[in-house]
Amino acid sequence: MDIPRIFNITESAHRIHNPFTPEKLATLGAALRLEKGTRVLDLGSGSGEMLCTWARDYGIIGTGIDMSQLFTEQAKLRAKELGVADKVNFIHGDAAGYVSDEKVGVAACVGASWIAGGVAGTVELLARSLRTGGIILIGEPYWRQFPPTEEVARECHASSISDFLLLPELIASFGSLGCDIVEMVLADQDGWDRYEAAQWLTMRRWLEANPGDELAEEVRAKLSSEPARYAAYTREYLGWGVFALMTR
Ligand code: SAH
């Protein structure tokens, strides 16, 4: 079981697989006023940077589930590196339908809401692991400005304009899911650059090391086209943020 190999190539050097910087992750942890010993569940935990740094900085106890074997291995190494291997546990697996045995204070899905079929399904899934008064975290894109055409939406790697909402609409939508939005931290374009532009050097180096690989042609094409596509579309049209919710 694994995610498509292309992501394990292009994001192999990422610690954070979304447009957040380390500073934004720390800001989010502080914004949540995490108490020492709080249990945090993270579905689609990637390379584990959120749980590992929050364990180090705020004393949380974390469980992460991710379908990428590579990212999960990197998460375990990172936990050792930060001296928090006794506080965080990373499981390689499918997070679809995952509910924790023990209730948690924070249940998160940061940039992987397809795991439960979208925002509504993910909020519902996370709520099943949450203790009373706990916080749901959801990381999600939104349109900074509406794409003028469906073609532009596709250039942003959306399947359609209707995939995402404008920020005020996204915020309002949490109310219709029965939640209060109680905090948010938004990425900015510098953060998008860290997420997207960091893939270019990774791709270039991977190509040099793996010229005969079956994905070499695809990676070559991506490296040639992605920088200009990103600058023209994703960077201009897509926002991203992490939203903290409490059920009403
Ligand atoms: N939350 C992490 C990773 C976000 S990227 C971070 O912010 O850094 C999306 C992640 O979802 C990837 O790590 C990918 O491997 C993982 N993923 C995709 N489908 C999944 C599934 N069905 N179950 C668990 N993880 C999944």
PDB file of C-alpha atoms and ligand atoms in Angstrom:
ATOM      1  CA  MET A   1       0.000   0.000   0.000  1.00  0.00           C
ATOM      2  CA  ASP A   2       1.374   3.400  -0.927  1.00  0.00           C
ATOM      3  CA  ILE A   3       0.548   6.740  -2.538  1.00  0.00           C
ATOM      4  CA  PRO A   4       1.414   7.238  -6.244  1.00  0.00           C
ATOM      5  CA  ARG A   5       5.210   7.070  -6.518  1.00  0.00           C
ATOM      6  CA  ILE A   6       5.474  10.479  -8.192  1.00  0.00           C
ATOM      7  CA  PHE A   7       4.682  12.211  -4.850  1.00  0.00           C
ATOM      8  CA  ASN A   8       7.291  10.136  -3.038  1.00  0.00           C
ATOM      9  CA  ILE A   9       9.769  11.493  -5.589  1.00  0.00           C
ATOM     10  CA  THR A  10       8.763  15.163  -5.843  1.00  0.00           C
ATOM     11  CA  GLU A  11       8.191  15.625  -2.085  1.00  0.00           C
ATOM     12  CA  SER A  12      10.962  13.364  -0.789  1.00  0.00           C
ATOM     13  CA  ALA A  13      12.916  16.310   0.641  1.00  0.00           C
ATOM     14  CA  HIS A  14       9.908  18.044   2.238  1.00  0.00           C
ATOM     15  CA  ARG A  15       9.391  18.052   5.978  1.00  0.00           C
ATOM     16  CA  ILE A  16       6.075  19.854   5.584  1.00  0.00           C
ATOM     17  CA  HIS A  17       3.950  18.707   2.646  1.00  0.00           C
ATOM     18  CA  ASN A  18       1.777  21.792   2.401  1.00  0.00           C
ATOM     19  CA  PRO A  19       2.254  25.589   2.069  1.00  0.00           C
ATOM     20  CA  PHE A  20       2.977  26.054   5.776  1.00  0.00           C
ATOM     21  CA  THR A  21       6.457  27.066   6.920  1.00  0.00           C
ATOM     22  CA  PRO A  22       7.942  25.854  10.237  1.00  0.00           C
ATOM     23  CA  GLU A  23       7.008  29.272  11.680  1.00  0.00           C
ATOM     24  CA  LYS A  24       3.344  28.855  10.664  1.00  0.00           C
ATOM     25  CA  LEU A  25       3.231  25.382  12.230  1.00  0.00           C
ATOM     26  CA  ALA A  26       4.592  26.811  15.475  1.00  0.00           C
ATOM     27  CA  THR A  27       2.108  29.709  15.287  1.00  0.00           C
ATOM     28  CA  LEU A  28      -0.727  27.225  14.883  1.00  0.00           C
ATOM     29  CA  GLY A  29       0.463  25.162  17.861  1.00  0.00           C
ATOM     30  CA  ALA A  30       0.648  28.300  20.007  1.00  0.00           C
ATOM     31  CA  ALA A  31      -2.734  29.523  18.766  1.00  0.00           C
ATOM     32  CA  LEU A  32      -4.368  26.299  19.958  1.00  0.00           C
ATOM     33  CA  ARG A  33      -3.039  26.847  23.508  1.00  0.00           C
ATOM     34  CA  LEU A  34      -2.043  23.181  23.684  1.00  0.00           C
ATOM     35  CA  GLU A  35      -1.641  21.782  27.146  1.00  0.00           C
ATOM     36  CA  LYS A  36       1.141  19.366  27.973  1.00  0.00           C
ATOM     37  CA  GLY A  37      -0.040  15.783  27.558  1.00  0.00           C
ATOM     38  CA  THR A  38      -2.820  16.653  25.073  1.00  0.00           C
ATOM     39  CA  ARG A  39      -3.453  13.753  22.689  1.00  0.00           C
ATOM     40  CA  VAL A  40      -3.298  14.709  19.012  1.00  0.00           C
ATOM     41  CA  LEU A  41      -4.439  12.470  16.153  1.00  0.00           C
ATOM     42  CA  ASP A  42      -3.184  13.368  12.666  1.00  0.00           C
ATOM     43  CA  LEU A  43      -4.703  11.675   9.601  1.00  0.00           C
ATOM     44  CA  GLY A  44      -2.351  12.007   6.617  1.00  0.00           C
ATOM     45  CA  SER A  45       0.529  12.954   8.884  1.00  0.00           C
ATOM     46  CA  GLY A  46       3.114  13.042   6.069  1.00  0.00           C
ATOM     47  CA  SER A  47       6.677  13.278   7.384  1.00  0.00           C
ATOM     48  CA  GLY A  48       5.386  14.026  10.874  1.00  0.00           C
ATOM     49  CA  GLU A  49       6.656  17.573  11.306  1.00  0.00           C
ATOM     50  CA  MET A  50       3.524  18.854  13.044  1.00  0.00           C
ATOM     51  CA  LEU A  51       3.379  16.100  15.674  1.00  0.00           C
ATOM     52  CA  CYS A  52       7.149  15.979  16.221  1.00  0.00           C
ATOM     53  CA  THR A  53       7.622  19.724  16.711  1.00  0.00           C
ATOM     54  CA  TRP A  54       4.478  20.053  18.832  1.00  0.00           C
ATOM     55  CA  ALA A  55       5.687  17.171  21.005  1.00  0.00           C
ATOM     56  CA  ARG A  56       8.999  18.979  21.436  1.00  0.00           C
ATOM     57  CA  ASP A  57       7.589  22.486  21.899  1.00  0.00           C
ATOM     58  CA  TYR A  58       4.245  21.886  23.613  1.00  0.00           C
ATOM     59  CA  GLY A  59       4.560  18.395  25.143  1.00  0.00           C
ATOM     60  CA  ILE A  60       1.713  16.817  23.161  1.00  0.00           C
ATOM     61  CA  ILE A  61       1.320  13.044  22.712  1.00  0.00           C
ATOM     62  CA  GLY A  62       0.687  12.198  19.056  1.00  0.00           C
ATOM     63  CA  THR A  63      -0.442   9.490  16.681  1.00  0.00           C
ATOM     64  CA  GLY A  64      -0.069   9.947  12.926  1.00  0.00           C
ATOM     65  CA  ILE A  65      -1.323   7.731  10.116  1.00  0.00           C
ATOM     66  CA  ASP A  66      -0.044   8.085   6.573  1.00  0.00           C
ATOM     67  CA  MET A  67      -0.224   5.971   3.452  1.00  0.00           C
ATOM     68  CA  SER A  68       3.270   6.883   2.217  1.00  0.00           C
ATOM     69  CA  GLN A  69       5.823   4.417   3.499  1.00  0.00           C
ATOM     70  CA  LEU A  70       8.636   6.860   2.773  1.00  0.00           C
ATOM     71  CA  PHE A  71       7.007   9.779   4.617  1.00  0.00           C
ATOM     72  CA  THR A  72       6.150   7.532   7.578  1.00  0.00           C
ATOM     73  CA  GLU A  73       9.773   6.369   7.812  1.00  0.00           C
ATOM     74  CA  GLN A  74      10.920   9.999   7.648  1.00  0.00           C
ATOM     75  CA  ALA A  75       8.466  10.867  10.435  1.00  0.00           C
ATOM     76  CA  LYS A  76       9.922   8.168  12.692  1.00  0.00           C
ATOM     77  CA  LEU A  77      13.468   9.408  12.003  1.00  0.00           C
ATOM     78  CA  ARG A  78      12.411  12.986  12.713  1.00  0.00           C
ATOM     79  CA  ALA A  79      10.889  11.918  16.048  1.00  0.00           C
ATOM     80  CA  LYS A  80      14.214  10.356  17.026  1.00  0.00           C
ATOM     81  CA  GLU A  81      16.119  13.408  15.834  1.00  0.00           C
ATOM     82  CA  LEU A  82      13.967  15.731  17.961  1.00  0.00           C
ATOM     83  CA  GLY A  83      14.073  13.402  20.965  1.00  0.00           C
ATOM     84  CA  VAL A  84      10.314  12.778  21.011  1.00  0.00           C
ATOM     85  CA  ALA A  85      10.159   9.142  19.847  1.00  0.00           C
ATOM     86  CA  ASP A  86       8.476   8.197  23.146  1.00  0.00           C
ATOM     87  CA  LYS A  87       5.745  10.824  22.607  1.00  0.00           C
ATOM     88  CA  VAL A  88       4.706  10.232  18.995  1.00  0.00           C
ATOM     89  CA  ASN A  89       3.714   7.115  17.088  1.00  0.00           C
ATOM     90  CA  PHE A  90       3.577   6.927  13.293  1.00  0.00           C
ATOM     91  CA  ILE A  91       1.556   4.236  11.551  1.00  0.00           C
ATOM     92  CA  HIS A  92       1.890   3.378   7.871  1.00  0.00           C
ATOM     93  CA  GLY A  93      -1.641   2.802   6.658  1.00  0.00           C
ATOM     94  CA  ASP A  94      -4.844   4.057   5.098  1.00  0.00           C
ATOM     95  CA  ALA A  95      -6.451   6.691   7.316  1.00  0.00           C
ATOM     96  CA  ALA A  96      -9.869   6.334   5.658  1.00  0.00           C
ATOM     97  CA  GLY A  97     -12.318   5.488   8.442  1.00  0.00           C
ATOM     98  CA  TYR A  98      -9.639   5.640  11.155  1.00  0.00           C
ATOM     99  CA  VAL A  99     -11.044   6.311  14.633  1.00  0.00           C
ATOM    100  CA  SER A 100      -8.709   6.274  17.639  1.00  0.00           C
ATOM    101  CA  ASP A 101      -9.317   3.911  20.583  1.00  0.00           C
ATOM    102  CA  GLU A 102      -8.626   6.664  23.055  1.00  0.00           C
ATOM    103  CA  LYS A 103     -10.352  10.039  22.598  1.00  0.00           C
ATOM    104  CA  VAL A 104      -8.084  12.927  21.648  1.00  0.00           C
ATOM    105  CA  GLY A 105      -7.963  16.642  22.435  1.00  0.00           C
ATOM    106  CA  VAL A 106      -7.027  17.560  18.859  1.00  0.00           C
ATOM    107  CA  ALA A 107      -8.028  15.573  15.766  1.00  0.00           C
ATOM    108  CA  ALA A 108      -6.347  16.831  12.598  1.00  0.00           C
ATOM    109  CA  CYS A 109      -6.320  16.307   8.876  1.00  0.00           C
ATOM    110  CA  VAL A 110      -4.014  18.868   7.348  1.00  0.00           C
ATOM    111  CA  GLY A 111      -4.112  18.860   3.570  1.00  0.00           C
ATOM    112  CA  ALA A 112      -5.607  15.431   2.976  1.00  0.00           C
ATOM    113  CA  SER A 113      -9.388  15.841   3.272  1.00  0.00           C
ATOM    114  CA  TRP A 114      -9.951  13.473   0.331  1.00  0.00           C
ATOM    115  CA  ILE A 115      -9.256  10.724   2.900  1.00  0.00           C
ATOM    116  CA  ALA A 116     -12.890  11.042   3.986  1.00  0.00           C
ATOM    117  CA  GLY A 117     -14.363  12.350   0.733  1.00  0.00           C
ATOM    118  CA  GLY A 118     -14.006  16.085   1.399  1.00  0.00           C
ATOM    119  CA  VAL A 119     -14.327  18.609   4.203  1.00  0.00           C
ATOM    120  CA  ALA A 120     -17.732  17.466   5.525  1.00  0.00           C
ATOM    121  CA  GLY A 121     -16.770  13.790   5.637  1.00  0.00           C
ATOM    122  CA  THR A 122     -13.418  14.589   7.222  1.00  0.00           C
ATOM    123  CA  VAL A 123     -14.941  16.749   9.955  1.00  0.00           C
ATOM    124  CA  GLU A 124     -17.384  13.939  10.697  1.00  0.00           C
ATOM    125  CA  LEU A 125     -14.608  11.314  10.794  1.00  0.00           C
ATOM    126  CA  LEU A 126     -12.330  13.402  13.020  1.00  0.00           C
ATOM    127  CA  ALA A 127     -15.216  14.179  15.406  1.00  0.00           C
ATOM    128  CA  ARG A 128     -15.531  10.454  16.148  1.00  0.00           C
ATOM    129  CA  SER A 129     -12.073  10.453  17.791  1.00  0.00           C
ATOM    130  CA  LEU A 130     -12.591  13.689  19.704  1.00  0.00           C
ATOM    131  CA  ARG A 131     -13.166  14.146  23.415  1.00  0.00           C
ATOM    132  CA  THR A 132     -15.816  16.616  24.559  1.00  0.00           C
ATOM    133  CA  GLY A 133     -14.461  20.116  24.097  1.00  0.00           C
ATOM    134  CA  GLY A 134     -11.758  18.925  21.708  1.00  0.00           C
ATOM    135  CA  ILE A 135     -10.586  20.722  18.583  1.00  0.00           C
ATOM    136  CA  ILE A 136     -10.783  19.569  14.973  1.00  0.00           C
ATOM    137  CA  LEU A 137      -8.070  20.862  12.647  1.00  0.00           C
ATOM    138  CA  ILE A 138      -8.592  20.886   8.939  1.00  0.00           C
ATOM    139  CA  GLY A 139      -6.082  22.140   6.387  1.00  0.00           C
ATOM    140  CA  GLU A 140      -7.741  23.105   3.155  1.00  0.00           C
ATOM    141  CA  PRO A 141      -7.256  25.205   0.003  1.00  0.00           C
ATOM    142  CA  TYR A 142      -9.569  28.084  -0.914  1.00  0.00           C
ATOM    143  CA  TRP A 143      -9.700  30.495  -3.840  1.00  0.00           C
ATOM    144  CA  ARG A 144      -7.892  33.770  -3.153  1.00  0.00           C
ATOM    145  CA  GLN A 145      -9.797  34.979  -6.191  1.00  0.00           C
ATOM    146  CA  PHE A 146     -12.221  33.037  -8.355  1.00  0.00           C
ATOM    147  CA  PRO A 147     -10.611  31.579 -11.488  1.00  0.00           C
ATOM    148  CA  PRO A 148     -12.181  33.310 -14.492  1.00  0.00           C
ATOM    149  CA  THR A 149     -12.625  30.002 -16.350  1.00  0.00           C
ATOM    150  CA  GLU A 150     -12.718  26.275 -15.693  1.00  0.00           C
ATOM    151  CA  GLU A 151      -9.482  26.033 -17.677  1.00  0.00           C
ATOM    152  CA  VAL A 152      -7.749  28.281 -15.148  1.00  0.00           C
ATOM    153  CA  ALA A 153      -9.104  26.117 -12.306  1.00  0.00           C
ATOM    154  CA  ARG A 154      -7.606  23.051 -13.969  1.00  0.00           C
ATOM    155  CA  GLU A 155      -4.278  24.857 -14.309  1.00  0.00           C
ATOM    156  CA  CYS A 156      -4.452  25.226 -10.510  1.00  0.00           C
ATOM    157  CA  HIS A 157      -4.724  21.405 -10.386  1.00  0.00           C
ATOM    158  CA  ALA A 158      -8.375  21.614  -9.340  1.00  0.00           C
ATOM    159  CA  SER A 159     -10.826  19.469 -11.270  1.00  0.00           C
ATOM    160  CA  SER A 160     -13.311  22.356 -11.352  1.00  0.00           C
ATOM    161  CA  ILE A 161     -13.969  25.830  -9.877  1.00  0.00           C
ATOM    162  CA  SER A 162     -16.489  24.155  -7.578  1.00  0.00           C
ATOM    163  CA  ASP A 163     -13.726  22.131  -5.858  1.00  0.00           C
ATOM    164  CA  PHE A 164     -12.955  25.081  -3.586  1.00  0.00           C
ATOM    165  CA  LEU A 165     -14.685  28.094  -2.012  1.00  0.00           C
ATOM    166  CA  LEU A 166     -13.614  31.674  -1.350  1.00  0.00           C
ATOM    167  CA  LEU A 167     -12.296  32.165   2.193  1.00  0.00           C
ATOM    168  CA  PRO A 168     -15.465  33.772   3.652  1.00  0.00           C
ATOM    169  CA  GLU A 169     -17.584  30.997   2.149  1.00  0.00           C
ATOM    170  CA  LEU A 170     -15.266  28.287   3.429  1.00  0.00           C
ATOM    171  CA  ILE A 171     -15.424  29.816   6.900  1.00  0.00           C
ATOM    172  CA  ALA A 172     -19.217  30.039   6.714  1.00  0.00           C
ATOM    173  CA  SER A 173     -19.426  26.429   5.531  1.00  0.00           C
ATOM    174  CA  PHE A 174     -18.032  25.180   8.856  1.00  0.00           C
ATOM    175  CA  GLY A 175     -21.124  26.646  10.544  1.00  0.00           C
ATOM    176  CA  SER A 176     -23.390  24.624   8.306  1.00  0.00           C
ATOM    177  CA  LEU A 177     -21.453  21.510   9.379  1.00  0.00           C
ATOM    178  CA  GLY A 178     -22.440  22.276  12.985  1.00  0.00           C
ATOM    179  CA  CYS A 179     -19.084  23.700  14.015  1.00  0.00           C
ATOM    180  CA  ASP A 180     -17.751  26.935  15.432  1.00  0.00           C
ATOM    181  CA  ILE A 181     -14.534  28.079  13.824  1.00  0.00           C
ATOM    182  CA  VAL A 182     -12.370  29.050  16.795  1.00  0.00           C
ATOM    183  CA  GLU A 183      -8.965  29.771  15.210  1.00  0.00           C
ATOM    184  CA  MET A 184      -7.213  29.822  11.876  1.00  0.00           C
ATOM    185  CA  VAL A 185      -3.706  30.256  10.505  1.00  0.00           C
ATOM    186  CA  LEU A 186      -3.351  31.015   6.806  1.00  0.00           C
ATOM    187  CA  ALA A 187      -0.422  30.249   4.527  1.00  0.00           C
ATOM    188  CA  ASP A 188       1.013  32.985   2.345  1.00  0.00           C
ATOM    189  CA  GLN A 189       2.725  33.006  -1.024  1.00  0.00           C
ATOM    190  CA  ASP A 190       6.192  32.619   0.502  1.00  0.00           C
ATOM    191  CA  GLY A 191       4.909  29.429   2.098  1.00  0.00           C
ATOM    192  CA  TRP A 192       3.494  28.275  -1.243  1.00  0.00           C
ATOM    193  CA  ASP A 193       6.940  28.859  -2.740  1.00  0.00           C
ATOM    194  CA  ARG A 194       8.526  26.650  -0.080  1.00  0.00           C
ATOM    195  CA  TYR A 195       6.061  23.867  -0.872  1.00  0.00           C
ATOM    196  CA  GLU A 196       6.149  24.158  -4.669  1.00  0.00           C
ATOM    197  CA  ALA A 197       9.590  25.525  -5.520  1.00  0.00           C
ATOM    198  CA  ALA A 198      11.323  23.057  -3.189  1.00  0.00           C
ATOM    199  CA  GLN A 199      10.036  20.305  -5.490  1.00  0.00           C
ATOM    200  CA  TRP A 200      11.989  21.708  -8.446  1.00  0.00           C
ATOM    201  CA  LEU A 201      15.433  21.164  -6.939  1.00  0.00           C
ATOM    202  CA  THR A 202      14.319  17.752  -5.679  1.00  0.00           C
ATOM    203  CA  MET A 203      13.172  16.825  -9.199  1.00  0.00           C
ATOM    204  CA  ARG A 204      16.344  18.112 -10.822  1.00  0.00           C
ATOM    205  CA  ARG A 205      18.580  16.134  -8.465  1.00  0.00           C
ATOM    206  CA  TRP A 206      16.406  13.031  -8.758  1.00  0.00           C
ATOM    207  CA  LEU A 207      16.667  13.216 -12.572  1.00  0.00           C
ATOM    208  CA  GLU A 208      20.428  13.395 -12.381  1.00  0.00           C
ATOM    209  CA  ALA A 209      20.528  10.352 -10.095  1.00  0.00           C
ATOM    210  CA  ASN A 210      17.839   8.314 -11.921  1.00  0.00           C
ATOM    211  CA  PRO A 211      18.101   9.013 -15.678  1.00  0.00           C
ATOM    212  CA  GLY A 212      16.837   5.558 -16.681  1.00  0.00           C
ATOM    213  CA  ASP A 213      13.878   5.396 -14.278  1.00  0.00           C
ATOM    214  CA  GLU A 214      10.431   4.676 -15.743  1.00  0.00           C
ATOM    215  CA  LEU A 215       9.205   8.008 -14.323  1.00  0.00           C
ATOM    216  CA  ALA A 216      12.149  10.038 -15.648  1.00  0.00           C
ATOM    217  CA  GLU A 217      10.215  11.366 -18.631  1.00  0.00           C
ATOM    218  CA  GLU A 218       7.278  12.434 -16.473  1.00  0.00           C
ATOM    219  CA  VAL A 219       9.540  14.123 -13.938  1.00  0.00           C
ATOM    220  CA  ARG A 220      11.477  15.852 -16.759  1.00  0.00           C
ATOM    221  CA  ALA A 221       8.225  17.199 -18.216  1.00  0.00           C
ATOM    222  CA  LYS A 222       7.066  18.373 -14.778  1.00  0.00           C
ATOM    223  CA  LEU A 223      10.342  20.159 -14.056  1.00  0.00           C
ATOM    224  CA  SER A 224      10.085  21.968 -17.393  1.00  0.00           C
ATOM    225  CA  SER A 225       6.464  23.070 -17.012  1.00  0.00           C
ATOM    226  CA  GLU A 226       5.721  23.344 -13.281  1.00  0.00           C
ATOM    227  CA  PRO A 227       7.575  26.554 -12.365  1.00  0.00           C
ATOM    228  CA  ALA A 228       5.730  28.747 -14.889  1.00  0.00           C
ATOM    229  CA  ARG A 229       2.398  26.997 -14.299  1.00  0.00           C
ATOM    230  CA  TYR A 230       2.731  27.464 -10.562  1.00  0.00           C
ATOM    231  CA  ALA A 231       3.663  31.147 -10.862  1.00  0.00           C
ATOM    232  CA  ALA A 232       0.787  31.912 -13.237  1.00  0.00           C
ATOM    233  CA  TYR A 233      -1.955  29.914 -11.546  1.00  0.00           C
ATOM    234  CA  THR A 234      -1.594  28.240  -8.125  1.00  0.00           C
ATOM    235  CA  ARG A 235       0.401  31.121  -6.667  1.00  0.00           C
ATOM    236  CA  GLU A 236      -2.141  33.684  -7.843  1.00  0.00           C
ATOM    237  CA  TYR A 237      -5.424  31.903  -7.310  1.00  0.00           C
ATOM    238  CA  LEU A 238      -5.060  29.410  -4.467  1.00  0.00           C
ATOM    239  CA  GLY A 239      -4.927  30.140  -0.789  1.00  0.00           C
ATOM    240  CA  TRP A 240      -4.471  27.567   1.934  1.00  0.00           C
ATOM    241  CA  GLY A 241      -5.054  27.514   5.650  1.00  0.00           C
ATOM    242  CA  VAL A 242      -5.601  25.424   8.729  1.00  0.00           C
ATOM    243  CA  PHE A 243      -8.954  25.953  10.434  1.00  0.00           C
ATOM    244  CA  ALA A 244      -9.685  25.006  14.043  1.00  0.00           C
ATOM    245  CA  LEU A 245     -13.235  23.879  14.725  1.00  0.00           C
ATOM    246  CA  MET A 246     -15.302  22.897  17.756  1.00  0.00           C
ATOM    247  CA  THR A 247     -18.643  21.135  17.383  1.00  0.00           C
ATOM    248  CA  ARG A 248     -21.608  23.168  18.608  1.00  0.00           C
TER     249      ARG A 248
HETATM  250  N1  SAH B   1      -0.321  16.613   6.862  1.00  0.00           N
HETATM  251  C1  SAH B   1       0.962  16.419   6.247  1.00  0.00           C
HETATM  252  C2  SAH B   1       0.904  15.831   4.844  1.00  0.00           C
HETATM  253  C3  SAH B   1      -0.004  16.547   3.861  1.00  0.00           C
HETATM  254  S1  SAH B   1       0.156  15.924   2.205  1.00  0.00           S
HETATM  255  C4  SAH B   1       1.707  17.733   6.208  1.00  0.00           C
HETATM  256  O1  SAH B   1       1.056  18.759   6.341  1.00  0.00           O
HETATM  257  O2  SAH B   1       2.933  17.747   6.006  1.00  0.00           O
HETATM  258  C5  SAH B   1      -1.061  14.664   2.133  1.00  0.00           C
HETATM  259  C6  SAH B   1      -0.640  13.391   2.838  1.00  0.00           C
HETATM  260  O3  SAH B   1      -1.710  12.459   2.799  1.00  0.00           O
HETATM  261  C7  SAH B   1       0.548  12.677   2.203  1.00  0.00           C
HETATM  262  O4  SAH B   1       1.524  12.489   3.209  1.00  0.00           O
HETATM  263  C8  SAH B   1      -0.004  11.353   1.723  1.00  0.00           C
HETATM  264  O5  SAH B   1       0.925  10.309   1.823  1.00  0.00           O
HETATM  265  C9  SAH B   1      -1.172  11.161   2.660  1.00  0.00           C
HETATM  266  N2  SAH B   1      -2.274  10.306   2.205  1.00  0.00           N
HETATM  267  C10 SAH B   1      -2.890  10.299   1.015  1.00  0.00           C
HETATM  268  N3  SAH B   1      -3.911   9.422   1.017  1.00  0.00           N
HETATM  269  C11 SAH B   1      -3.938   8.859   2.261  1.00  0.00           C
HETATM  270  C12 SAH B   1      -4.756   7.888   2.915  1.00  0.00           C
HETATM  271  N4  SAH B   1      -5.779   7.320   2.284  1.00  0.00           N
HETATM  272  N5  SAH B   1      -4.490   7.574   4.198  1.00  0.00           N
HETATM  273  C13 SAH B   1      -3.453   8.146   4.865  1.00  0.00           C
HETATM  274  N6  SAH B   1      -2.661   9.077   4.309  1.00  0.00           N
HETATM  275  C14 SAH B   1      -2.895   9.429   3.034  1.00  0.00           C
END
